[in-house]
JSON list of C-alpha atoms and ligand atoms in Angstrom, two decimals:
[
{"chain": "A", "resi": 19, "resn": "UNK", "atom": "CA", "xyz": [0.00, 0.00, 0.00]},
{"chain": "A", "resi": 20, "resn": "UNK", "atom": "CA", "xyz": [1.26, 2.85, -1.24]},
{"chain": "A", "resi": 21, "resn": "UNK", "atom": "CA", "xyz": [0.30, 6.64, 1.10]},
{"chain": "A", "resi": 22, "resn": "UNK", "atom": "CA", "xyz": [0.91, 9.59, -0.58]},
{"chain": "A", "resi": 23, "resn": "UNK", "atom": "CA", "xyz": [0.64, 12.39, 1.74]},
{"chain": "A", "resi": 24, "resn": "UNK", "atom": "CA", "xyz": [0.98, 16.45, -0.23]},
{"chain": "A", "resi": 25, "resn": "UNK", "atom": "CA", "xyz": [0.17, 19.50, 1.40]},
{"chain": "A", "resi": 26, "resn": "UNK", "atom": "CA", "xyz": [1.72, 23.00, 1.92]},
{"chain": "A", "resi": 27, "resn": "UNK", "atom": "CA", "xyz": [4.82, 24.03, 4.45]},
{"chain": "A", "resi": 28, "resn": "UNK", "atom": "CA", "xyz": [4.23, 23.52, 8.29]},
{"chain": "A", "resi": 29, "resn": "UNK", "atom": "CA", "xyz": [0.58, 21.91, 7.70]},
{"chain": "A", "resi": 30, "resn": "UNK", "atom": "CA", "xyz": [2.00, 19.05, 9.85]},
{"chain": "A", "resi": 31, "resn": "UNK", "atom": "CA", "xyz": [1.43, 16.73, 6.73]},
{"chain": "A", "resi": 32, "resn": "UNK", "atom": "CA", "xyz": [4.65, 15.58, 8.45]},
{"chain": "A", "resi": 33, "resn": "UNK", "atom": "CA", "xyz": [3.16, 14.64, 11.18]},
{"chain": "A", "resi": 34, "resn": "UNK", "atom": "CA", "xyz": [0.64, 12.50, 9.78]},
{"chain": "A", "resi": 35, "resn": "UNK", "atom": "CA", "xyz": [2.77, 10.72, 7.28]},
{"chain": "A", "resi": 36, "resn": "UNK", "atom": "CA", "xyz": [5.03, 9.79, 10.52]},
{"chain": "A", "resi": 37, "resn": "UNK", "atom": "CA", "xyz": [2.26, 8.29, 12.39]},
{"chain": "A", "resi": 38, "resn": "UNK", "atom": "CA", "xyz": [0.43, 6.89, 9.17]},
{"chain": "A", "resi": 39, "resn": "UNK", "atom": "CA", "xyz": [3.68, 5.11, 8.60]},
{"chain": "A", "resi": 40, "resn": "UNK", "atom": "CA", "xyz": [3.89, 3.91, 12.36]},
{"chain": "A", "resi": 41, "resn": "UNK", "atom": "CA", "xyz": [0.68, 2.66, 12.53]},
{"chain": "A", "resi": 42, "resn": "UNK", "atom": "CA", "xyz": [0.85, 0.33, 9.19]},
{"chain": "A", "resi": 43, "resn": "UNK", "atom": "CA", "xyz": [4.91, -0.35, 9.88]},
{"chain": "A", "resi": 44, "resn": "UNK", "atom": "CA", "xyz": [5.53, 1.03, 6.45]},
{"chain": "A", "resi": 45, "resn": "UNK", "atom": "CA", "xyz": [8.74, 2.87, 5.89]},
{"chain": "A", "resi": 46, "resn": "UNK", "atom": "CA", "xyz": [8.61, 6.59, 5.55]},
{"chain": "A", "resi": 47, "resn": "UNK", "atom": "CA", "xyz": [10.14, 9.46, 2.96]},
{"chain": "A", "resi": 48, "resn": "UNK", "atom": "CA", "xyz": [10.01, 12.87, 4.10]},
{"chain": "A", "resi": 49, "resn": "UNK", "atom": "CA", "xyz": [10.56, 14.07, 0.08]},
{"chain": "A", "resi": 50, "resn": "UNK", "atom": "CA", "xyz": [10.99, 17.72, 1.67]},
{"chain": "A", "resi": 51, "resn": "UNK", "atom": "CA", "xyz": [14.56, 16.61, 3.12]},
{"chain": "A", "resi": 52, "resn": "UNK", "atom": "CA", "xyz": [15.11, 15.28, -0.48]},
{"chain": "A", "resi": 53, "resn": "UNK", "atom": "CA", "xyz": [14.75, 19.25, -1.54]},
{"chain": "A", "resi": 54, "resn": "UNK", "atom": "CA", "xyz": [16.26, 20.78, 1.91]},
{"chain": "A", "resi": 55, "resn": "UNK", "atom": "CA", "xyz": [19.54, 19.01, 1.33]},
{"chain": "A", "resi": 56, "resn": "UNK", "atom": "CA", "xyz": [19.62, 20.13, -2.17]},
{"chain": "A", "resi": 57, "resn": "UNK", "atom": "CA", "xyz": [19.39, 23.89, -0.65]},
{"chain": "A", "resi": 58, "resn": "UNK", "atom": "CA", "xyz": [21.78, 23.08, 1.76]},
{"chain": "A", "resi": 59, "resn": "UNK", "atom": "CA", "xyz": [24.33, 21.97, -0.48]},
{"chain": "A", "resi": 60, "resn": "UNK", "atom": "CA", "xyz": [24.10, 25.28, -2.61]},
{"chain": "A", "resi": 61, "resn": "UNK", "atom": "CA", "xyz": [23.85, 27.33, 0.55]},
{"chain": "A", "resi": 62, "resn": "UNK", "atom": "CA", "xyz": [27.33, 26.13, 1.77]},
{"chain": "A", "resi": 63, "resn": "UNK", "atom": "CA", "xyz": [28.76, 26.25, -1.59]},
{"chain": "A", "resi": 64, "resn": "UNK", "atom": "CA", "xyz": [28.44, 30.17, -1.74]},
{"chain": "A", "resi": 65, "resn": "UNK", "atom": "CA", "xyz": [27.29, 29.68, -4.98]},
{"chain": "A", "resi": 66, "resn": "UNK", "atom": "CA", "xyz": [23.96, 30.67, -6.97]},
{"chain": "A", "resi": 67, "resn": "UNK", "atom": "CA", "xyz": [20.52, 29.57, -5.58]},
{"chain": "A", "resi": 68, "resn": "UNK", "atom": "CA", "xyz": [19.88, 29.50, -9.73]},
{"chain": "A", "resi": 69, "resn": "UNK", "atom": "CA", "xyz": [22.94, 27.39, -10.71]},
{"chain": "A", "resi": 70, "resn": "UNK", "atom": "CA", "xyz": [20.79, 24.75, -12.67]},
{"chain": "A", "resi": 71, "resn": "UNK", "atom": "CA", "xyz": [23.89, 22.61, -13.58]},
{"chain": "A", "resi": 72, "resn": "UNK", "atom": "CA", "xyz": [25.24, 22.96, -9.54]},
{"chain": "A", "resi": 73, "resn": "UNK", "atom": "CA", "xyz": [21.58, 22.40, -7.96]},
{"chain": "A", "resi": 74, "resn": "UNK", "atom": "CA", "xyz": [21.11, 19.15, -10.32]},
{"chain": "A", "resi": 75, "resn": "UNK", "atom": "CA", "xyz": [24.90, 18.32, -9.69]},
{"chain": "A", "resi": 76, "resn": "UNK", "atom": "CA", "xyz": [24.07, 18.23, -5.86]},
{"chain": "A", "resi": 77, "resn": "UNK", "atom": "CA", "xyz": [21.12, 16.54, -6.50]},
{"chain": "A", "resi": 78, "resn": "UNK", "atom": "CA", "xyz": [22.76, 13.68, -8.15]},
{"chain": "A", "resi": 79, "resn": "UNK", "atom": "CA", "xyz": [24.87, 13.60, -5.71]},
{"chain": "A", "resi": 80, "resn": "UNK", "atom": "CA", "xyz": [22.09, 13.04, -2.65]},
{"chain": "A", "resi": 81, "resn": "UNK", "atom": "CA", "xyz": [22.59, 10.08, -0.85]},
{"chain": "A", "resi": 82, "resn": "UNK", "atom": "CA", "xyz": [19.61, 8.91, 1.42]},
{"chain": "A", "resi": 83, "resn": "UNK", "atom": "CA", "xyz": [21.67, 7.80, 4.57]},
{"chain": "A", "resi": 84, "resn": "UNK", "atom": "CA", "xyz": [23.26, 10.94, 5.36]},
{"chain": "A", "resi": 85, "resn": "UNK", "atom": "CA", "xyz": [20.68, 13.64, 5.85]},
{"chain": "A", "resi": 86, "resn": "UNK", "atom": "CA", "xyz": [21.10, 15.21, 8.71]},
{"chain": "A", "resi": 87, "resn": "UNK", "atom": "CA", "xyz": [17.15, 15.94, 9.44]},
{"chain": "A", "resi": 88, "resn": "UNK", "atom": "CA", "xyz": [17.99, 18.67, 12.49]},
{"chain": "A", "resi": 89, "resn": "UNK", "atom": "CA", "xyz": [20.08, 20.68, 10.11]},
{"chain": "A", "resi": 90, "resn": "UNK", "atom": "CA", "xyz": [17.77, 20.58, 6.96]},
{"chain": "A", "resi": 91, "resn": "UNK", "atom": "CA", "xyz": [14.70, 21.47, 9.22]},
{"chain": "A", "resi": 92, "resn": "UNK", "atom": "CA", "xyz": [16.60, 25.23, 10.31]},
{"chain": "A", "resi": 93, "resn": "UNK", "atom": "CA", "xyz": [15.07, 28.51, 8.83]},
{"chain": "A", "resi": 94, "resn": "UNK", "atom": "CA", "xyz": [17.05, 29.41, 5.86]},
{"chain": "A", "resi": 95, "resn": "UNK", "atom": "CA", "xyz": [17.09, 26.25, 4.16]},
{"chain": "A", "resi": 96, "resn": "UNK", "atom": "CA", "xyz": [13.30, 25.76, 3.42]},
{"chain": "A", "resi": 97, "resn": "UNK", "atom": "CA", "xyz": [13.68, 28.86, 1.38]},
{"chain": "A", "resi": 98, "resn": "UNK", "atom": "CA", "xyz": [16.53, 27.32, -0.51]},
{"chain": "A", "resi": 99, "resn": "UNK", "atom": "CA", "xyz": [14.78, 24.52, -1.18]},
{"chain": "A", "resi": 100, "resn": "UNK", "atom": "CA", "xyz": [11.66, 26.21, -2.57]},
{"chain": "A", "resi": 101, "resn": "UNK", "atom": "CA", "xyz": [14.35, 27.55, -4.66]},
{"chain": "A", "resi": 102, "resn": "UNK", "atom": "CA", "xyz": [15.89, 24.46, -6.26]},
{"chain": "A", "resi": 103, "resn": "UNK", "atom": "CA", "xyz": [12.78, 22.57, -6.23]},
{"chain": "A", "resi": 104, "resn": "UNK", "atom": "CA", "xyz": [11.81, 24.88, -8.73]},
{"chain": "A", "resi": 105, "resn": "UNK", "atom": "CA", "xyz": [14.27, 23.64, -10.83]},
{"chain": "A", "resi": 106, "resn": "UNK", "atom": "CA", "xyz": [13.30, 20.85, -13.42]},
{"chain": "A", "resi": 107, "resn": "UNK", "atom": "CA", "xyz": [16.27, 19.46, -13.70]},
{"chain": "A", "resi": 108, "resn": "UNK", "atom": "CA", "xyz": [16.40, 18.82, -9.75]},
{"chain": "A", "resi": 109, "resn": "UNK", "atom": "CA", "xyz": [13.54, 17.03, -9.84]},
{"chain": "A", "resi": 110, "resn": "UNK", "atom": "CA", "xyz": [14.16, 15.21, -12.45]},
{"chain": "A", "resi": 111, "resn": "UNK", "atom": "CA", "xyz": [17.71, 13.98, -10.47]},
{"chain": "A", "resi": 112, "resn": "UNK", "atom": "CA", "xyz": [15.64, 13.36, -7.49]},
{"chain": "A", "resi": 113, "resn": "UNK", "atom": "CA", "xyz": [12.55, 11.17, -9.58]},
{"chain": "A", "resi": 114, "resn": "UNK", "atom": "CA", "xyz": [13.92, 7.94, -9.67]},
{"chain": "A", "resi": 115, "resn": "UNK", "atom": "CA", "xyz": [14.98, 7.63, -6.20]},
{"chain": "A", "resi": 116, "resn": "UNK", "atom": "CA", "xyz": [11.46, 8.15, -4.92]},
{"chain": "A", "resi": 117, "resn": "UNK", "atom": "CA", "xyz": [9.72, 5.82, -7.63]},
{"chain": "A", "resi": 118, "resn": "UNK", "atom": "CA", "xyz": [12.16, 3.09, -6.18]},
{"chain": "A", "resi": 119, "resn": "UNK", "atom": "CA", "xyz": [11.62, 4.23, -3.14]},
{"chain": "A", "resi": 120, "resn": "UNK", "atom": "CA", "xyz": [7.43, 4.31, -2.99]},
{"chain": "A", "resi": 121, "resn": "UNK", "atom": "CA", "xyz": [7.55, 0.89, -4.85]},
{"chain": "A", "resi": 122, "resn": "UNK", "atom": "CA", "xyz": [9.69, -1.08, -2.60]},
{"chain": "A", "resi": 123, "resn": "UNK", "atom": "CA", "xyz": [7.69, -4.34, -1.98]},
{"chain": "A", "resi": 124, "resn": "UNK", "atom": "CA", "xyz": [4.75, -3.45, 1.22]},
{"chain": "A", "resi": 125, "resn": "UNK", "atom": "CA", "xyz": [4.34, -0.10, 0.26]},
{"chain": "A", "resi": 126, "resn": "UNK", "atom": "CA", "xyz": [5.59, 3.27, 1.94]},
{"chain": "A", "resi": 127, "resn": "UNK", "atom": "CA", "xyz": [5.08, 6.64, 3.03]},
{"chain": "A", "resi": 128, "resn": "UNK", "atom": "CA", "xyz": [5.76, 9.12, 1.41]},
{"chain": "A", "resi": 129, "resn": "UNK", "atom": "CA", "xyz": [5.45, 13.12, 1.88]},
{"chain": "A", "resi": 130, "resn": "UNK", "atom": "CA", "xyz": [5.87, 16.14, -0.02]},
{"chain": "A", "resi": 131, "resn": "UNK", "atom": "CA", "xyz": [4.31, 18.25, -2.75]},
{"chain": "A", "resi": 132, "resn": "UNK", "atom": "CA", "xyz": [3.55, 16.20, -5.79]},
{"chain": "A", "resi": 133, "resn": "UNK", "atom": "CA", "xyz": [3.33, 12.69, -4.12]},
{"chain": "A", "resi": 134, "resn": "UNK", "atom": "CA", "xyz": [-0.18, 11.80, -5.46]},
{"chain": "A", "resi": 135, "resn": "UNK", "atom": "CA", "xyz": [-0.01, 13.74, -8.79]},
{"chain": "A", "resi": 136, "resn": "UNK", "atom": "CA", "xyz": [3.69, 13.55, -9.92]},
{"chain": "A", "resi": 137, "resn": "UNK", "atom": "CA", "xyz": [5.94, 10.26, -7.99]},
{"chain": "A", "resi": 138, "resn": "UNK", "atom": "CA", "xyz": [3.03, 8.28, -7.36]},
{"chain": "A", "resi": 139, "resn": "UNK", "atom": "CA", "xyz": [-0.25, 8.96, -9.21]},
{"chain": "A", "resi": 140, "resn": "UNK", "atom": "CA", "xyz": [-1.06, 5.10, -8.64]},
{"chain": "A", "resi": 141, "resn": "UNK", "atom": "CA", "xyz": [-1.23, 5.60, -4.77]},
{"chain": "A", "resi": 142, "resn": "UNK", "atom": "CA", "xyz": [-3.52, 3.53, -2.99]},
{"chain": "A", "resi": 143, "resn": "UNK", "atom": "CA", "xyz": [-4.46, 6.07, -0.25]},
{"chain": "A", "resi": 144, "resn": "UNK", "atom": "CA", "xyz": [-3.55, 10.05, -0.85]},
{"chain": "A", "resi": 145, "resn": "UNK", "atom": "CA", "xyz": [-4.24, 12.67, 1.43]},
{"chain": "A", "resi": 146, "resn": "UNK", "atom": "CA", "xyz": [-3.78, 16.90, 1.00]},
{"chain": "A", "resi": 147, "resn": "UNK", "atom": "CA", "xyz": [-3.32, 18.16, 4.32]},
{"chain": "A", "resi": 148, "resn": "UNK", "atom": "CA", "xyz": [-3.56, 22.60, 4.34]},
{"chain": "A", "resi": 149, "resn": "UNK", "atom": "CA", "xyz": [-4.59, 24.88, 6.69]},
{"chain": "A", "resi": 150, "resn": "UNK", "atom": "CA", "xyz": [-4.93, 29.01, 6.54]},
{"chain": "A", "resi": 151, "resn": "UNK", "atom": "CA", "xyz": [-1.34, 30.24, 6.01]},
{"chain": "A", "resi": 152, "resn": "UNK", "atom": "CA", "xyz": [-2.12, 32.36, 9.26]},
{"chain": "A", "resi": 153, "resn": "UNK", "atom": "CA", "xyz": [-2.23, 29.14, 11.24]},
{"chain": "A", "resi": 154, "resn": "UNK", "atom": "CA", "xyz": [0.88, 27.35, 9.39]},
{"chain": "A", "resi": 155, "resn": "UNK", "atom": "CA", "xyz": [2.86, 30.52, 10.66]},
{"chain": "A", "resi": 156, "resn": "UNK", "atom": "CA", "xyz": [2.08, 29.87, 14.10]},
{"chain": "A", "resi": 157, "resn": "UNK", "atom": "CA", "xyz": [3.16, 26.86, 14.39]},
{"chain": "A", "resi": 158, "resn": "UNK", "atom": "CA", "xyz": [6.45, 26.82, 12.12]},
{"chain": "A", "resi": 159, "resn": "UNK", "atom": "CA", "xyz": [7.13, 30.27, 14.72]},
{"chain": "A", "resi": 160, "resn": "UNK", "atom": "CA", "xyz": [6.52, 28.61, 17.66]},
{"chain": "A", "resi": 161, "resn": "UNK", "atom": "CA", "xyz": [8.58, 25.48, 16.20]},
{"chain": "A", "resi": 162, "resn": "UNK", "atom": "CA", "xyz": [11.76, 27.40, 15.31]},
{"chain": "A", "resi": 163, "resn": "UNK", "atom": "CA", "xyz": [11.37, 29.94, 19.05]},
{"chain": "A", "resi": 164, "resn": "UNK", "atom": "CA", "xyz": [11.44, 26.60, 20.26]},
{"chain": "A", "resi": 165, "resn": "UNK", "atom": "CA", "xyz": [14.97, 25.35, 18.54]},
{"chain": "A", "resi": 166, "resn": "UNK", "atom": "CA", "xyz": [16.29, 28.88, 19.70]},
{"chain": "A", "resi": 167, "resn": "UNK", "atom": "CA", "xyz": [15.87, 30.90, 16.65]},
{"chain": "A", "resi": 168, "resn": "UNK", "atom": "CA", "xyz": [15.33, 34.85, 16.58]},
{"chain": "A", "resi": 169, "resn": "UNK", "atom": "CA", "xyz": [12.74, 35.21, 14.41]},
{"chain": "A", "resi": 170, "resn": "UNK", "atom": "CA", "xyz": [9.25, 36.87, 14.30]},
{"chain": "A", "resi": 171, "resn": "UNK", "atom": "CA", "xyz": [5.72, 35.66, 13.27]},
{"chain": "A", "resi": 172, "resn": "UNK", "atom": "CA", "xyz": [5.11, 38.13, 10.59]},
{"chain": "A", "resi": 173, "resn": "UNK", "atom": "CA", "xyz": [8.84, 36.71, 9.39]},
{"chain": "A", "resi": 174, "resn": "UNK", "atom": "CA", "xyz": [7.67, 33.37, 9.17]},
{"chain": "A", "resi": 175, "resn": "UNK", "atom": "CA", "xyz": [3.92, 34.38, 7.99]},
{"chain": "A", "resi": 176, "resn": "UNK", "atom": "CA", "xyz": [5.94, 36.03, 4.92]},
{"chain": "A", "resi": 177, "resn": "UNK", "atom": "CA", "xyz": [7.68, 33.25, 4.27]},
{"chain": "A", "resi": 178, "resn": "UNK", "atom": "CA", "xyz": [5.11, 30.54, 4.20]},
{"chain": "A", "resi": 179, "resn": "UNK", "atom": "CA", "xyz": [2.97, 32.82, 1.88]},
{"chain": "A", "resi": 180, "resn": "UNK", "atom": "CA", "xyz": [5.87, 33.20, -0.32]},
{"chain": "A", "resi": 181, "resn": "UNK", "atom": "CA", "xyz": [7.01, 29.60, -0.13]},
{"chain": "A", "resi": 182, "resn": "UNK", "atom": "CA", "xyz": [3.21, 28.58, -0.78]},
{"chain": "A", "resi": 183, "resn": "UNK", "atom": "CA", "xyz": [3.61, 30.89, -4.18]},
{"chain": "A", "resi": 184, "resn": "UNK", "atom": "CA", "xyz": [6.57, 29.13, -5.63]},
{"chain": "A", "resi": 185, "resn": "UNK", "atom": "CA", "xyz": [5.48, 25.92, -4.53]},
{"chain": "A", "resi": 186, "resn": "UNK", "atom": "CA", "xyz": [1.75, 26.36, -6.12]},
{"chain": "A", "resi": 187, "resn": "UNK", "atom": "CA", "xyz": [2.92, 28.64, -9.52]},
{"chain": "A", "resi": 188, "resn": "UNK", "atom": "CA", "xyz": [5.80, 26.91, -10.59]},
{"chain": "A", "resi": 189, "resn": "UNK", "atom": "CA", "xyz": [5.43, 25.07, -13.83]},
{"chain": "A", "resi": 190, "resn": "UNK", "atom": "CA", "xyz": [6.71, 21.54, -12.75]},
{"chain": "A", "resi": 191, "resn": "UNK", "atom": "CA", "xyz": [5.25, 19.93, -10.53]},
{"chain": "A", "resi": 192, "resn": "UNK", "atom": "CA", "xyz": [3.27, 22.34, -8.93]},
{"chain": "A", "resi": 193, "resn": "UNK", "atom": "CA", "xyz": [1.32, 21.91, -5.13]},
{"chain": "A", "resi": 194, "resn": "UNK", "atom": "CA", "xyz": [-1.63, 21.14, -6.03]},
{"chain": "A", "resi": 195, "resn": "UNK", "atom": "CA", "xyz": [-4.23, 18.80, -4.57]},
{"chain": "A", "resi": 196, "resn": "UNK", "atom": "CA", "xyz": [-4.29, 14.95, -6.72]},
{"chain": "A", "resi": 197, "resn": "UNK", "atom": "CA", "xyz": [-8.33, 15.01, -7.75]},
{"chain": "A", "resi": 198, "resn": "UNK", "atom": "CA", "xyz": [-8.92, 11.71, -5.75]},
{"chain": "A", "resi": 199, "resn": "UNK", "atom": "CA", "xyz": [-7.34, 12.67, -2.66]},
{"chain": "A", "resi": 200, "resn": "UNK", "atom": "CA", "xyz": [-8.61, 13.42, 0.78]},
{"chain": "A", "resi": 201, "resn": "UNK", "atom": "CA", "xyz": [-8.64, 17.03, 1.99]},
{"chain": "A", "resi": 202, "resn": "UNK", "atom": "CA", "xyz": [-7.82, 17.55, 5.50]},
{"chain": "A", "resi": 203, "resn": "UNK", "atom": "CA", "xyz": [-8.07, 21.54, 6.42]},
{"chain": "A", "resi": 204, "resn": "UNK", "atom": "CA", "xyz": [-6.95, 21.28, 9.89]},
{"chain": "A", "resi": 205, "resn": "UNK", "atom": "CA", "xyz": [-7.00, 25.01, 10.34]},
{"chain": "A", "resi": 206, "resn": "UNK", "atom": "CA", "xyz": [-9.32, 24.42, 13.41]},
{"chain": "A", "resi": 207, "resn": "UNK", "atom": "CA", "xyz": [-7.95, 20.77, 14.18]},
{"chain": "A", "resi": 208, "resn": "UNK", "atom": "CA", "xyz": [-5.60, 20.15, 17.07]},
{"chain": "A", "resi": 209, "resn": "UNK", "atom": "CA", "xyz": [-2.61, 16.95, 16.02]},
{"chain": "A", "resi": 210, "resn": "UNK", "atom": "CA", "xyz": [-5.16, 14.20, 17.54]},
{"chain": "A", "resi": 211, "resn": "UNK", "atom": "CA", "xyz": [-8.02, 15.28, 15.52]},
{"chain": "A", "resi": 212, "resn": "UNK", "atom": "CA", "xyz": [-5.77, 15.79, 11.99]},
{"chain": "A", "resi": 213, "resn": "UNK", "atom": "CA", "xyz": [-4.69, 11.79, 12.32]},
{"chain": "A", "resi": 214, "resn": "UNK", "atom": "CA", "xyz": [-7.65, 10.63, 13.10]},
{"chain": "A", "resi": 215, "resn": "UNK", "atom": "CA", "xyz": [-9.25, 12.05, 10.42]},
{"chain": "A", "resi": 216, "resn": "UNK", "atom": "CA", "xyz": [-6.33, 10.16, 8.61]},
{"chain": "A", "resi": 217, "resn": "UNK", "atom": "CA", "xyz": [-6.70, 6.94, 9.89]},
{"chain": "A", "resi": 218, "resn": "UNK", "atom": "CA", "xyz": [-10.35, 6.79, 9.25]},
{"chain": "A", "resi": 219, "resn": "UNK", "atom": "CA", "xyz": [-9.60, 7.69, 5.29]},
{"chain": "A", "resi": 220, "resn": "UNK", "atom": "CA", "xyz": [-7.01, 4.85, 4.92]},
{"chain": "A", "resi": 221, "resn": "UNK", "atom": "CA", "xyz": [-9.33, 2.47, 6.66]},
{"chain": "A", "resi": 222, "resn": "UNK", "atom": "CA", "xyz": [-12.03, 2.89, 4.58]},
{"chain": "A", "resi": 223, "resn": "UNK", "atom": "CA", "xyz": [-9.60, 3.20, 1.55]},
{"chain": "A", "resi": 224, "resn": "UNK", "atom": "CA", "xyz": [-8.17, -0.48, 2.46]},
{"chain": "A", "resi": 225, "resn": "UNK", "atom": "CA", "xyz": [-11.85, -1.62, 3.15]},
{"chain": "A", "resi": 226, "resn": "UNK", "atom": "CA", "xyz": [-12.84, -0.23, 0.07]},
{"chain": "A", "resi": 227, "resn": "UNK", "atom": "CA", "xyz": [-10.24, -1.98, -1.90]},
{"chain": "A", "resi": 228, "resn": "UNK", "atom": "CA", "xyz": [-10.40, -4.80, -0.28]},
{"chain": "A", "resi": 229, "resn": "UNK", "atom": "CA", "xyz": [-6.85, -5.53, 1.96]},
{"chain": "A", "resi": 230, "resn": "UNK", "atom": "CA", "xyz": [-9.01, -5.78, 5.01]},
{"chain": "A", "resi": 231, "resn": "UNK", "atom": "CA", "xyz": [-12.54, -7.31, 5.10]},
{"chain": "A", "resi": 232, "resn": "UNK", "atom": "CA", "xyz": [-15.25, -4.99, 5.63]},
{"chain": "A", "resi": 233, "resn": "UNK", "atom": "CA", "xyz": [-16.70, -5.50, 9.11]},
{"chain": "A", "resi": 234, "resn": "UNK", "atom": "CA", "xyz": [-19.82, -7.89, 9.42]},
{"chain": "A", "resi": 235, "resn": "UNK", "atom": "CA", "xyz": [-23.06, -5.41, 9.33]},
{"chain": "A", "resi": 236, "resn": "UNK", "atom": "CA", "xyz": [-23.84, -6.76, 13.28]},
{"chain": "A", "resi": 237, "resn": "UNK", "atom": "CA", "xyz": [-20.46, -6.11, 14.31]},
{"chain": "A", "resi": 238, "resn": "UNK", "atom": "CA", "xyz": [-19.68, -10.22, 14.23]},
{"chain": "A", "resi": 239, "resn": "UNK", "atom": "CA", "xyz": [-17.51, -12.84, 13.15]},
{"chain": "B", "resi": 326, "resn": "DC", "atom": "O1", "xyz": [7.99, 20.05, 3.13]},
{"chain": "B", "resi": 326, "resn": "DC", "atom": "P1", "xyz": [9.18, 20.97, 3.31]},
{"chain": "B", "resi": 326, "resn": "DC", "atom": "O2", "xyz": [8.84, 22.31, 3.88]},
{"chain": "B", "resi": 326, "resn": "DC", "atom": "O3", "xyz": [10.30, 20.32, 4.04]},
{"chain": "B", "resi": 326, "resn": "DC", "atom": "O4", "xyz": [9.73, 21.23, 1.81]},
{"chain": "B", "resi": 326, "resn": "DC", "atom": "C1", "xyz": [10.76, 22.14, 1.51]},
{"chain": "B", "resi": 326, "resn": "DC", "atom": "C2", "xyz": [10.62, 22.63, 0.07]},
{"chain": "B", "resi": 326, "resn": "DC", "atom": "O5", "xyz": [10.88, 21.57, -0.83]},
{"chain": "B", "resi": 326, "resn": "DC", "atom": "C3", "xyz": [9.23, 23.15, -0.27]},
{"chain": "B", "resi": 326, "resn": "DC", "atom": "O6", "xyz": [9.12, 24.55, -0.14]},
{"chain": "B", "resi": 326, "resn": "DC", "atom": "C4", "xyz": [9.02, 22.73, -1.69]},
{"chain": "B", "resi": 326, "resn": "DC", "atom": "C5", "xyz": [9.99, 21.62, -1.93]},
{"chain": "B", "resi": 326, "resn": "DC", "atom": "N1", "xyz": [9.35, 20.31, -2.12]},
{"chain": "B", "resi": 326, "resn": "DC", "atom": "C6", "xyz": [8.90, 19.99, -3.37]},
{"chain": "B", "resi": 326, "resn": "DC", "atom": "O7", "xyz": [8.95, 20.82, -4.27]},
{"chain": "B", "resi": 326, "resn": "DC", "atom": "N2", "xyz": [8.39, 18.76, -3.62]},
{"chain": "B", "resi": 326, "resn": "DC", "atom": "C7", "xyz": [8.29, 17.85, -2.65]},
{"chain": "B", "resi": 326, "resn": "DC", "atom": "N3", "xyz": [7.79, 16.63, -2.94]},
{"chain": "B", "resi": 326, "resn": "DC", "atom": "C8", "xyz": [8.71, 18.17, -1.33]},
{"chain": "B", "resi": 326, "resn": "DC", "atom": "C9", "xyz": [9.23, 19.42, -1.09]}
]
C-alpha cells in the first residue's frame, strides 16, 4: 500500500505521514529533506541559488543515509529549497529515487508536494493536508522559538505565503491537490483530531479496496 501524503509548508502533513507510517509499519520518505539538502548543499557552496547545472549536480549527488534531518529542518534552508525545487532538472535527479523508493515491496510513506499527482499517481491512499497560512505561521514560529531561533511571526507568515507561491505557480510539478485525494483543512484541528481524520480515510480506503474485510453489518464474526 502505497500513502501519498501532499500539502503545503508547516501543515503538519509531516506529522501524519510519521504516524500513518507507524501505525501500518511502512517505511517513511520525508521528500521535503530530499529538496532541503539540495538547498543546503548550494547554501554552503556560496554559490547561486539558480545554478541549474550545480543544484542538479548536488542533487545527483544526494545520498539517502546521510541527511542530517535537524540541520535541513533550520530557517534558511526551506527557502533554498523552494528555490531548487523549482528547478526541473532537480527534480528530475531526485525522480527515480522516490519511484524506487514508494515501490519497494509493502508499500511506503511518502510526503511532499507532488506525491499523489507527480511520484506516485497510482497511490492507494492520498491525502492533502492545508490549513490558513495564518495558522501554518504559528506553528512553524513557535517550532523554530522553540529550537532557539530569533525570528518573528510576521517573518515566518511572509515566508510561508511566499514559499506557498513558488510551490503552487511553478510550472513543474506544482502543489496542487491529486483530484482523488482526501482534503484535510486542519486550520481548526488540534494533532489528535488531523490523524484521526487520517486513519479513518485509509481504513475505509483499504476496506474499500479490499486488503481488510469490511466489518460484518452486526459487528460479528
Ligand atoms: O515540506 P518541506 O517544507 O520540508 O519542503 C521544503 C521545500 O521543498 C518546499 O518549499 C518545496 C519543496 N518540495 C517539493 O517541491 N516537492 C516535494 N515533494 C517536497 C518538497
Amino acid at each position: 500500500m502505497i500513502i501519498a501524503i501532499d500539502g503545503p509548508a508547516a501543515s503538519g502533513k509531516g506529522t501524519v505521514a510519521r504516524r500513518l507510517a507507524a501505525h501500518y509499519r511502512l517505511p517513511h520518505l520525508d521528500t521535503g529533506l530530499l529538496y532541503r539538502a539540495v538547498g543546503a548543499a548550494r547554501l554552503a557552496s556560496g554559490g547561486a541559488l539558480d545554478d541549474v547545472a550545480a543544484a542538479a549536480r548536488a542533487a545527483r549527488a544526494l545520498d539517502l543515509e546521510s541527511l542530517d534531518e535537524e540541520a535541513l529542518k533550520a530557517g534558511p534552508v526551506g527557502e533554498a529549497a523552494s528555490r531548487v525545487a523549482a528547478i526541473p532538472q532537480v527534480r528530475r535527479a531526485l525522480l527515480e529515487l522516490q519511484h524506487g523508493f514508494a515501490r519497494q515491496p509493502g508499500g511506503a510513506v511518502l510526503d511532499g508536494r507532488d506525491i499523489g499527482t507527480v511520484i506516485a499517481p497510482e497511490a492507494e491512499v492520498k491525502i492533502f493536508v492545508t490549513a490558513s497560512p495564518e495558522a501554518r505561521a504559528e506553528r512553524r514560529h513557535r517550532e523554530l522559538i522553540g529550537r532557539g531561533e530569533a525570528i518573528g511571526y510576521e517573518t515566518v507568515l511572509e515566508d510561508i505565503r511566499r514559499r506557498d507561491a513558488r510551490d503552487a505557480g511553478r510550472s513543474i510539478a506544482p502543489l496542487v491537490r491529486a483530484a482523488d485525494a482526501l482534503v484535510i483543512d486542519n486550520t481548526e484541528l488540534d494533532k489528535e483530531a488531523t490523524f484521526a481524520a487520517a486513519l479513518a480515510f485509509v481504513e475505509a480506503r483499504r476496506r474499500e479496496l479490499g486488503i481488510v474485510a469490511a466489518a460484518a453489518p452486526d459487528g460479528g464474526a
